[in-house]
Coordinates of C-alpha atoms in Angstrom, one line a residue:
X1 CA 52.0 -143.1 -35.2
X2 CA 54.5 -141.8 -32.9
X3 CA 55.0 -142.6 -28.7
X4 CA 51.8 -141.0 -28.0
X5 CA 50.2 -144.3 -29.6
X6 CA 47.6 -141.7 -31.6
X7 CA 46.5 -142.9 -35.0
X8 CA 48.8 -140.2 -37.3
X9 CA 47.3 -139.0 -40.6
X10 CA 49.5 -135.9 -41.0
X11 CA 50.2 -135.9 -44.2
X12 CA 53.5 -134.2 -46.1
X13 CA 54.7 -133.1 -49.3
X14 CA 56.9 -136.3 -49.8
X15 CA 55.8 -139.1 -51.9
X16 CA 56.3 -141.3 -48.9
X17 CA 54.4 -138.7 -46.6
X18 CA 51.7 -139.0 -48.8
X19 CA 51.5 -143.2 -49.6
X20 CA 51.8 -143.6 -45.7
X21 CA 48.4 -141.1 -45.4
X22 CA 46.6 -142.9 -47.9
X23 CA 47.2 -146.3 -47.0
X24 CA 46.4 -145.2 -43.1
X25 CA 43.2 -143.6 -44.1
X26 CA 42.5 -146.8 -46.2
X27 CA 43.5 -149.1 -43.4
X28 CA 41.5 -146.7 -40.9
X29 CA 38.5 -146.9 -43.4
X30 CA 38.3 -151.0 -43.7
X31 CA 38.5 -150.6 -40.1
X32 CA 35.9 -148.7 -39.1
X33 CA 33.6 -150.6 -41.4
X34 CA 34.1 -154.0 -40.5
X35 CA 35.9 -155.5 -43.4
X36 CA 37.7 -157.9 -41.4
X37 CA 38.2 -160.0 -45.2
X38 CA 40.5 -157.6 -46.9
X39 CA 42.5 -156.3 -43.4
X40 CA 45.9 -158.7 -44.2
X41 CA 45.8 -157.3 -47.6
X42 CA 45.8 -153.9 -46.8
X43 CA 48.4 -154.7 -44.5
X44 CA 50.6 -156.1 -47.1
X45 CA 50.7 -152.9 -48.7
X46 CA 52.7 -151.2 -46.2
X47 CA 55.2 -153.5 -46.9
X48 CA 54.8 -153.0 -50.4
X49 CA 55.9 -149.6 -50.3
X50 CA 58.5 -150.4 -47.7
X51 CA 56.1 -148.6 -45.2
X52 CA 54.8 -149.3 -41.6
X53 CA 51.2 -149.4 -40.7
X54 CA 50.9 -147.6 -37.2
X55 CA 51.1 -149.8 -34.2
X56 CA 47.6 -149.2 -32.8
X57 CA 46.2 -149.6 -36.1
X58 CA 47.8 -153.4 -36.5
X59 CA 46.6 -154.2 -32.7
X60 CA 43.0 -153.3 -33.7
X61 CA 43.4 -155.5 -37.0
X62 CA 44.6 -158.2 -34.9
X63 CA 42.3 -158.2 -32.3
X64 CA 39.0 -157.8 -34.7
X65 CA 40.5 -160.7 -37.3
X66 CA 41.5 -163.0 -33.4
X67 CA 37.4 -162.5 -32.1
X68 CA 36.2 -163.8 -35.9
X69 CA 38.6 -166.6 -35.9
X70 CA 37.5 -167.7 -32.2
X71 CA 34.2 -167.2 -32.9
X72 CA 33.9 -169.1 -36.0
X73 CA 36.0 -171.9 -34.4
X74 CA 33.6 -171.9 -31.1
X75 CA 31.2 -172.9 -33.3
X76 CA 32.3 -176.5 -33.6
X77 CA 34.0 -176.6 -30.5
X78 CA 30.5 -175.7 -28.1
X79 CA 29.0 -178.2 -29.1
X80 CA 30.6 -180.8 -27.4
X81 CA 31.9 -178.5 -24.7
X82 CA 35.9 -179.1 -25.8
X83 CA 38.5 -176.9 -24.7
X84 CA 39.7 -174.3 -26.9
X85 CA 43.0 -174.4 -28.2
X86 CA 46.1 -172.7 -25.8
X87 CA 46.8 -170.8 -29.0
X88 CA 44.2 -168.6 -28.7
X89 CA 45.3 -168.3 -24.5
X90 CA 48.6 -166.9 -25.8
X91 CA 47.4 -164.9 -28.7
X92 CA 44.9 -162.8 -26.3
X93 CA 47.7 -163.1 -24.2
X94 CA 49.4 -161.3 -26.6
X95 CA 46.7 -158.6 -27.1
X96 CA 46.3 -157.7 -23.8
X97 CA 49.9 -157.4 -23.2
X98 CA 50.3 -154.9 -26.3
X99 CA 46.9 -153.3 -25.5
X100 CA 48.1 -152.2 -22.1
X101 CA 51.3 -150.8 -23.3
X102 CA 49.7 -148.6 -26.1
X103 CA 46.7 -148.0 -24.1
X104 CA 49.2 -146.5 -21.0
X105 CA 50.8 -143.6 -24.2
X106 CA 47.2 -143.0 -25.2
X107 CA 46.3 -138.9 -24.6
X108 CA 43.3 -138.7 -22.4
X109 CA 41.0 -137.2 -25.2
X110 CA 41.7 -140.1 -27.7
X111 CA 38.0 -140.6 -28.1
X112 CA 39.0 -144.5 -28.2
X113 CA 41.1 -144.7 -25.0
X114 CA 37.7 -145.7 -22.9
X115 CA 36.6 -148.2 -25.4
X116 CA 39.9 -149.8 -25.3
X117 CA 40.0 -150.1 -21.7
X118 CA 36.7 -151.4 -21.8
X119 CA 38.2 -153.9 -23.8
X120 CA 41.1 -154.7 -21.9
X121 CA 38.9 -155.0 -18.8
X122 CA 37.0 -158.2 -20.6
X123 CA 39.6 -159.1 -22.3
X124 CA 41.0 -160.3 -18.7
X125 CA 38.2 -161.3 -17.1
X126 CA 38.1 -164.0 -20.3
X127 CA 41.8 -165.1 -20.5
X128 CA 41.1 -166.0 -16.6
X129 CA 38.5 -168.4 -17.9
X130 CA 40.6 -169.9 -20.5
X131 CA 43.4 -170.5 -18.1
X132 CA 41.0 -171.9 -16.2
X133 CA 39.8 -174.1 -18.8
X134 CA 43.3 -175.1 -19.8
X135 CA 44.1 -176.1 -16.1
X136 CA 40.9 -178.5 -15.2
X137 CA 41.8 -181.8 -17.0
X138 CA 45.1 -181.8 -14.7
X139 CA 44.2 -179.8 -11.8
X140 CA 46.8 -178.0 -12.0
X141 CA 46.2 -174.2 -11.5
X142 CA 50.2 -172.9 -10.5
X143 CA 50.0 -171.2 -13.8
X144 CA 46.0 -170.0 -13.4
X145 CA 47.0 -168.8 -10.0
X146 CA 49.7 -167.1 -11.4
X147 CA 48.0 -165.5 -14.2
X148 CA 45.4 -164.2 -11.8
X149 CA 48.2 -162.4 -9.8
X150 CA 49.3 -161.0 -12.9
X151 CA 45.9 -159.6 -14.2
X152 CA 44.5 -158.6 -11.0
X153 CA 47.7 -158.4 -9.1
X154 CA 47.6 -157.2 -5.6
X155 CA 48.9 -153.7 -6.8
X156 CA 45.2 -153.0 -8.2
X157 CA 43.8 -153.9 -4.9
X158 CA 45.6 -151.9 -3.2
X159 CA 48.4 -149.9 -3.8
X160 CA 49.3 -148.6 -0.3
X161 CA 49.5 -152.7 0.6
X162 CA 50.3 -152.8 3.9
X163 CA 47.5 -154.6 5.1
X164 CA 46.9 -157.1 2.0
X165 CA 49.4 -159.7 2.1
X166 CA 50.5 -161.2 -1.2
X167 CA 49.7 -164.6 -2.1
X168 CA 51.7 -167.7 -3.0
X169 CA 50.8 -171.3 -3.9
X170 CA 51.4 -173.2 -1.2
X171 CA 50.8 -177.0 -1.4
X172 CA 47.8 -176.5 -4.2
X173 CA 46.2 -173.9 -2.4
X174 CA 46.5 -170.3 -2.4
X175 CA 47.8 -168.7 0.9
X176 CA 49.0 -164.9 2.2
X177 CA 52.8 -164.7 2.1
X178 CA 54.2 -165.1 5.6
X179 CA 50.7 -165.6 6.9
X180 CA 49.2 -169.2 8.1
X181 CA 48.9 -171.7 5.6
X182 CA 45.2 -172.5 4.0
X183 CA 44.0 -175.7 5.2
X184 CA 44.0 -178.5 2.5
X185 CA 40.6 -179.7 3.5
X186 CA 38.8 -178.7 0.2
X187 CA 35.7 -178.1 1.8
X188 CA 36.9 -175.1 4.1
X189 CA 36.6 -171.9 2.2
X190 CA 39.6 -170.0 1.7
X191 CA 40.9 -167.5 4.1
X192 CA 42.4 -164.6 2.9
X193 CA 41.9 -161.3 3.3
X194 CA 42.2 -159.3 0.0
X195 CA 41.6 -155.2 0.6
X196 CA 42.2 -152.0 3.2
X197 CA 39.3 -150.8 4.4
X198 CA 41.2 -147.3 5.2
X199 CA 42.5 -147.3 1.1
X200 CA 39.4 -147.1 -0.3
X201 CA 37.6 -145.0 2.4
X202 CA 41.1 -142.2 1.4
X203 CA 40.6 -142.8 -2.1
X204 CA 36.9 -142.9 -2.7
X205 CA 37.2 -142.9 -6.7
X206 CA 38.9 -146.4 -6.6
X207 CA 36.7 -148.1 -4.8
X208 CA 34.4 -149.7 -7.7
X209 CA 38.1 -150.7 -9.1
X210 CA 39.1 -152.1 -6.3
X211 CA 36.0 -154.4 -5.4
X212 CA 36.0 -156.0 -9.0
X213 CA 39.0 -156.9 -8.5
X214 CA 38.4 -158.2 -5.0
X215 CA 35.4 -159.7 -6.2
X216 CA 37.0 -161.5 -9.1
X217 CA 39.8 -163.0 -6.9
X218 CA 37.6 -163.8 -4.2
X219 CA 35.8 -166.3 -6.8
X220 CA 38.4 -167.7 -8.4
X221 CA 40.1 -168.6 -5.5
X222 CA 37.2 -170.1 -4.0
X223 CA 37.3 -172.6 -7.4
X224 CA 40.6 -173.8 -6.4
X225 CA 39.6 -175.1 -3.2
X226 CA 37.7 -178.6 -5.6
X227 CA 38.5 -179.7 -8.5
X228 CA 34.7 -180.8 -8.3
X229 CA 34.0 -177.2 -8.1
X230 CA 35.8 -176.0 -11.0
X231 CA 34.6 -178.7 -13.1
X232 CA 30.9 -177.7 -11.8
X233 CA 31.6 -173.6 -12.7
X234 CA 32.6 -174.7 -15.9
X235 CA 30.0 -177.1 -17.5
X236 CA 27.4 -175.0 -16.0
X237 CA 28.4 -171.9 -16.2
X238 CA 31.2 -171.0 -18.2
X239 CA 30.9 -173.5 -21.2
X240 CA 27.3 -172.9 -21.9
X241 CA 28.1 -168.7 -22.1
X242 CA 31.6 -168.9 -23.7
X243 CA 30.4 -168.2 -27.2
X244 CA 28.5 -165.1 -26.3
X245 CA 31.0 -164.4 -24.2
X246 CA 33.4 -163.9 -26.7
X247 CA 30.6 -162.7 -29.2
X248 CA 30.8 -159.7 -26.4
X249 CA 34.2 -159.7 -27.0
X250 CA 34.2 -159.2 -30.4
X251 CA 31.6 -156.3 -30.4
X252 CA 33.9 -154.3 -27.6
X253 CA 36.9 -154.9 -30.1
X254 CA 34.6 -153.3 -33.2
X255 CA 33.5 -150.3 -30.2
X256 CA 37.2 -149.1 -30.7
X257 CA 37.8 -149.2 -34.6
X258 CA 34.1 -147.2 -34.9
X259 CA 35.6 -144.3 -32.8
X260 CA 38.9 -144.1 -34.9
X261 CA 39.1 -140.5 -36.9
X262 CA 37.2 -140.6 -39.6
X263 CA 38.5 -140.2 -43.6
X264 CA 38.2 -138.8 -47.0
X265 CA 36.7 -142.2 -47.5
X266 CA 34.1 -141.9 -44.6
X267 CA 32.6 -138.9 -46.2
X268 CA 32.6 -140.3 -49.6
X269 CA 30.7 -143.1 -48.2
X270 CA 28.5 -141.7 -47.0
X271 CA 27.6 -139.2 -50.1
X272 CA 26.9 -142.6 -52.2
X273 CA 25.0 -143.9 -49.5
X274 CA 22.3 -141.0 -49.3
X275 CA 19.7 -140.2 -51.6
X276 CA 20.6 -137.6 -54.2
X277 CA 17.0 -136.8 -55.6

């Protein structure tokens, strides 16, 4: 796989050329079919043969084999409403960090570039939550605040930003930079403007973008007005949807390996699987 981030099955006259297509078209294969139990081993053979699998290929296995590992742990862990470990915060940290990256040298006809930035898309909307989640028992939300700069930074909102002041934490409250400061009376909703009018009426097409992620600011910083109001979003609202939540998740993860360029071993598969008489 070279900087374009496509899934490379060119394969050569050397002996190396051809191990490297056959393991990607097995790897591509157990991808595309779901068999999240035998993904590490087919991993290990790259390394085996003193090969590397492509990058985009490893970010798929580990963002299918990180949505059955959550899932299997919410389980247990909905039951009683307990917060999820930070480790899976910073592992979909992680994917989202990597996704973006491959997902920016993506060629605008990979047929899995929109399913991965479907992906992405939730894949933020959920980390939010889990910062969230991570914050409540101290109310502290520096590094939620924080993270919801970085995910729907005011750049997305809009990039002529001019009119949009950037925010800052200031004395537990988010406030625009050089603007007044937010009362601290927690009942008082927040006031802060978030978009130009005049962007999105110029640049129609980024409109819908640009109210979700006014929208989704606009409610998290409304939670961080109360701690009683966090605690209320998330015993009602988030805990009680967070394991199909993350089912969702899963399925959008298993959208992208499904439109990955079919092998030899697709058709083959699908020879056994028909009726010959």
């Amino acid at each position: 796989m070279g900087e374009s981030a496509t899934v490379d099955l060119d394969a050569g006259d050397e002996p190396k050329s051809r191990d490297r297509f056959l393991l990607n078209s097995i790897l591509i294969f157990v991808l595309r079919k779901g068999y999240t139990g035998i993904l590490k081993e087919v991993i290990q053979l790259y390394g085996q043969l003193c090969l590397k699998p492509p990058p985009f290929c490893v970010w798929c296995c580990a963002t299918v084999l990180f949505s059955k590992t959550l899932n299997e742990n919410l389980i247990e862990t909905d039951s009683n409403n307990c917060n999820l470990s930070t480790n899976y915060q910073d592992q979909l940290e992680t994917l989202i960090t990597v996704g973006n990256n491959l997902f920016s040298k993506l060629n605008d006809s990979s047929p899995y570039k929109p399913y991965l930035n479907t992906y992405l898309k939730e894949a933020r909307r959920v980390i939010m939550h889990l910062y969230l989640e991570s914050s409540a028992p101290t109310s502290n939300y520096t590094l939620c605040f924080s993270k919801l700069n970085q995910h729907y930074s005011q750049s997305d909102l809009d990039p002529g930003a001019s009119p949009c002041a950037s925010l800052v934490w200031n004395q537990g409250f988010p406030t625009p930079l050089g603007g007044l400061s937010m009362s601290t009376n927690p009942i008082k909703a927040p006031d802060i403007r978030f978009s130009s009018c005049q962007f999105r009426k110029q640049y129609p097409s980024c409109k819908e973008a640009t109210d979700e992620v006014h929208n989704f600011r606009l409610r998290f910083l409304t939670l961080f007005v109360s701690e009683d109001k966090v605690n209320c979003y998330l015993n009602e609202r988030w805990f009680p949807a967070r394991f199909n939540v993350f089912k969702k998740l899963q399925q959008l993860a298993f959208d992208i390996v499904k439109h990955l360029p079919e092998v030899l071993f697709d058709k083959v598969s699908n020879i056994n699987n028909s009726s010959l008489f």
